[in-house]
Coordinates of C-alpha atoms in Angstrom, one line a residue:
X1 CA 8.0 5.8 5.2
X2 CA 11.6 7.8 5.7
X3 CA 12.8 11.3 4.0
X4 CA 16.6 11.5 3.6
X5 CA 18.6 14.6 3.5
X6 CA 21.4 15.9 1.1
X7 CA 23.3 18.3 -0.8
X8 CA 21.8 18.8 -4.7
X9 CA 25.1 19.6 -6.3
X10 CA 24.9 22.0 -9.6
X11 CA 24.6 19.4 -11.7
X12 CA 21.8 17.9 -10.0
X13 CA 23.8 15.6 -8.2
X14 CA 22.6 14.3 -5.2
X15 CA 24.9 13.5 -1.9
X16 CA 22.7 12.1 0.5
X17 CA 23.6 12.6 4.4
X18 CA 21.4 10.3 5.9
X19 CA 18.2 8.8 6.1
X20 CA 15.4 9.1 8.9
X21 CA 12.5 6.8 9.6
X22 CA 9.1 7.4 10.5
X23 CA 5.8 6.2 12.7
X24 CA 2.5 5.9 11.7
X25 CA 0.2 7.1 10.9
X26 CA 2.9 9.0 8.3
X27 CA 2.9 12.5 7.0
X28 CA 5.9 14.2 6.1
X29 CA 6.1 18.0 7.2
X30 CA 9.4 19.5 5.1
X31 CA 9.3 22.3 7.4
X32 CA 9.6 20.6 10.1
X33 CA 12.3 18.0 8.8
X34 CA 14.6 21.2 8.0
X35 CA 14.2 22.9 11.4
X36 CA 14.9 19.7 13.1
X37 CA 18.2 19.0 10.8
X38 CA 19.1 22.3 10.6
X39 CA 22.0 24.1 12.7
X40 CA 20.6 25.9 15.6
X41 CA 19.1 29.6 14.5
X42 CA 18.7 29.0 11.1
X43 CA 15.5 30.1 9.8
X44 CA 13.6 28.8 6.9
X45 CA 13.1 32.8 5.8
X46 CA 17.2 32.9 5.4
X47 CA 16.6 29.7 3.0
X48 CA 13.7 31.3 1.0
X49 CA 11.1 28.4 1.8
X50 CA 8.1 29.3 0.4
X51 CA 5.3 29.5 2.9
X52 CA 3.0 28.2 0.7
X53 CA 4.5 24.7 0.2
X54 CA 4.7 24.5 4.1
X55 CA 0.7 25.2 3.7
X56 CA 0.5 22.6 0.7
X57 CA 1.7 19.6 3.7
X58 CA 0.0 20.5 6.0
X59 CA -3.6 20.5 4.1
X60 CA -2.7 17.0 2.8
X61 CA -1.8 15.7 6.1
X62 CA -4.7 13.6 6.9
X63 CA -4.7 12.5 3.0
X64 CA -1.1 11.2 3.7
X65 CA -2.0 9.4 6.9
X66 CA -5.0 8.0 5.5
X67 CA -3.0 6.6 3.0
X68 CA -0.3 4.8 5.5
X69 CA -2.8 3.2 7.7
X70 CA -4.9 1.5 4.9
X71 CA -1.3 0.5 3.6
X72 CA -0.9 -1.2 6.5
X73 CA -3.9 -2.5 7.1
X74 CA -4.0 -4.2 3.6
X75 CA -0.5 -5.8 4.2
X76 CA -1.6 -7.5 7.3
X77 CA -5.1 -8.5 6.4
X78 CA -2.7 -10.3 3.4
X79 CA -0.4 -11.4 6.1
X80 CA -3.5 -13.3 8.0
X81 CA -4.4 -15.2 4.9
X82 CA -1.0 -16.3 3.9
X83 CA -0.8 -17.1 7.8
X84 CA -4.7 -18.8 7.2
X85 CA -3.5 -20.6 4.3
X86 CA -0.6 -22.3 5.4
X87 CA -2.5 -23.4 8.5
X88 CA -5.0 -25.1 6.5
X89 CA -2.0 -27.0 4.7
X90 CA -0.1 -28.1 8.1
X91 CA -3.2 -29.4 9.6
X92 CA -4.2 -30.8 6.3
X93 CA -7.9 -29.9 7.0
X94 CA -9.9 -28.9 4.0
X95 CA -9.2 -25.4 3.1
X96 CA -11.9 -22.7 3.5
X97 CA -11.2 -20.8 0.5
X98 CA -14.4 -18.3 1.7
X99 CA -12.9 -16.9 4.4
X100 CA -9.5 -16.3 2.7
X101 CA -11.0 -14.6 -0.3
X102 CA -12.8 -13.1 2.2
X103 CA -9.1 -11.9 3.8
X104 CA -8.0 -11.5 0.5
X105 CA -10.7 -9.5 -0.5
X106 CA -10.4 -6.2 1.8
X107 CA -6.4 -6.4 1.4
X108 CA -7.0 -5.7 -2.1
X109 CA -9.8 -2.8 -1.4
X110 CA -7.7 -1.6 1.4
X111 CA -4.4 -1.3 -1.0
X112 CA -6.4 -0.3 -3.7
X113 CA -7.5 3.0 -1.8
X114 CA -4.1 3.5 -0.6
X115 CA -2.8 3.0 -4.2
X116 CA -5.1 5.3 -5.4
X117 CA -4.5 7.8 -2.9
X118 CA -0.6 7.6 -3.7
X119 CA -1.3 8.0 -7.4
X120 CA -3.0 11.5 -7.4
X121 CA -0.5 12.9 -4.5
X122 CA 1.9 11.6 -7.0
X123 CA 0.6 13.4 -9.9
X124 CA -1.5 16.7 -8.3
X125 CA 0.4 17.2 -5.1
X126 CA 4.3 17.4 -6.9
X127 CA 2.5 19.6 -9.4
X128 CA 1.4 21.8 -6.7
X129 CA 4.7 21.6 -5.0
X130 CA 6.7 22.5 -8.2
X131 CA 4.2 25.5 -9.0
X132 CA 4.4 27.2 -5.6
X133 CA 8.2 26.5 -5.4
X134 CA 9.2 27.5 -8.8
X135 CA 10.6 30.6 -7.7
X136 CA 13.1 29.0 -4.9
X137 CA 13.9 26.4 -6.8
X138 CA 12.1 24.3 -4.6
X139 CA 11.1 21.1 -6.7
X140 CA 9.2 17.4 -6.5
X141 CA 9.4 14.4 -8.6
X142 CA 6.9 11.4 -7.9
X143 CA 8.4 7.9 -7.8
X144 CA 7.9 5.6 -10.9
X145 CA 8.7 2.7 -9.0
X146 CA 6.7 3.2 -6.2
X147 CA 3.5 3.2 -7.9
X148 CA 4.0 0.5 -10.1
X149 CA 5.4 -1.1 -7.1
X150 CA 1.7 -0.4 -5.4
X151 CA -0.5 -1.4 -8.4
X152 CA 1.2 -4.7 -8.6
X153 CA 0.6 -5.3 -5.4
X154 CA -3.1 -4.4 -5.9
X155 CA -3.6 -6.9 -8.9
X156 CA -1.5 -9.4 -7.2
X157 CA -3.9 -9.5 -4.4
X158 CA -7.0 -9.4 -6.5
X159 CA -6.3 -11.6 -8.8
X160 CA -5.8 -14.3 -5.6
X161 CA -9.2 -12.7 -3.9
X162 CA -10.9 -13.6 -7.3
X163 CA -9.4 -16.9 -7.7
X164 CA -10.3 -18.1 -4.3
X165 CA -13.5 -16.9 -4.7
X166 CA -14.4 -18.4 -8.0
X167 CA -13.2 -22.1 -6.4
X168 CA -15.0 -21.4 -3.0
X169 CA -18.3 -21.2 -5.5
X170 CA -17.4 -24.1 -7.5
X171 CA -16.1 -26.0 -4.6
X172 CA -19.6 -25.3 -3.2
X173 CA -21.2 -26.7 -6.4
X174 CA -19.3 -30.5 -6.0
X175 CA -19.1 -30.3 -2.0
X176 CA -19.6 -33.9 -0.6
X177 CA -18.4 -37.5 -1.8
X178 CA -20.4 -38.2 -4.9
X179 CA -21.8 -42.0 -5.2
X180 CA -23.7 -43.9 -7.7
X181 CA -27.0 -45.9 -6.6
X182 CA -25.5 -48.9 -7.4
X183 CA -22.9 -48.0 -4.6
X184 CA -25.5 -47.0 -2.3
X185 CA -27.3 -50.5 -2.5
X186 CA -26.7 -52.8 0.3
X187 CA -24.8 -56.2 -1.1
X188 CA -27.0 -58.4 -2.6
X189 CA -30.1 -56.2 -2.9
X190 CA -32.1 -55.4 -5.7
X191 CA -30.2 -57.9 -7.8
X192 CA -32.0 -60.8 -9.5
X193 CA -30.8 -64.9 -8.5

């Protein structure tokens, strides 16, 4: 959730100036970035920006903010049944693996749309970045880390939602102390002198 400015040398080296953080809900606007980093009266017309990228962010917008608020949303709901979980432990009280698969459960959908969301920007949306900036040598690359970075966390969290789940239905199945009808007898009864 930061964009960082730099010089891209002619050997595509990169000197990075400085970095710049973000709120939420995120969207990056490149225009924007430039005009706010850039020394007063420059014009993106004197750096041949082409209009249509600036039109490219600003449809994908919502997509983008969509995408950081589910993010979000799926690391906290995680957060709450770590936090869940390790209550359970301290007050050593039997844990209710329902409600943290439960927990676990919508992190996983909630990061899974996010992931989803950051795999076709990744893909579609630098495509169409590197098509309409071709001619300025305006380019994108998508992050390989990132995104296998995401879907980890996606299987991570699914795998624990499905786990918990499976032992909150087979917990369910042997719930309660289990005796035998001999222990249930009172001392001394039903046996023969």
């Amino acid at each position: 959730m930061s964009y960082c400015e730099g010089v891209l040398g002619q050997s595509s080296e990169r000197k990075v100036k400085g970095c710049f953080n973000q709120t939420l809900p995120f969207s990056f606007d490149p225009t924007e970035a430039m005009l706010r980093h850039s020394p007063q009266g420059t014009s993106l017309r004197k750096r041949s920006w082409p209009t249509a990228i600036t039109g490219d962010f600003k449809a994908f917008t919502l997509t983008t903010q969509t995408m950081s608020v589910l993010y979000c949303i799926g690391t906290a709901v995680a957060a709450i049944a770590i936090v869940v979980k390790v209550g359970f432990a301290l007050a050593r009280a039997p844990n209710d693996l329902a409600v943290e698969a439960s927990f676990l459960l919508l992190s996983s959908t909630s990061l899974g749309i996010a992931s989803i969301i950051a795999t076709v920007l990744s893909f579609e949306f630098v495509s169409l970045i590197n098509y309409h900036g071709e001619a300025s040598r305006v380019s994108a690359k998508y992050g390989h880390q990132f995104l296998g970075m995401t879907w980890a966390a996606v299987a991570l969290v699914l795998f624990s939602s499905i786990t918990s789940g499976v032992f909150a239905i087979v917990g369910r199945g042997q719930s309660g102390p289990r005796f035998s009808l001999e222990e249930a007898k009172a001392p001394g009864e039903g046996e023969p002198e």
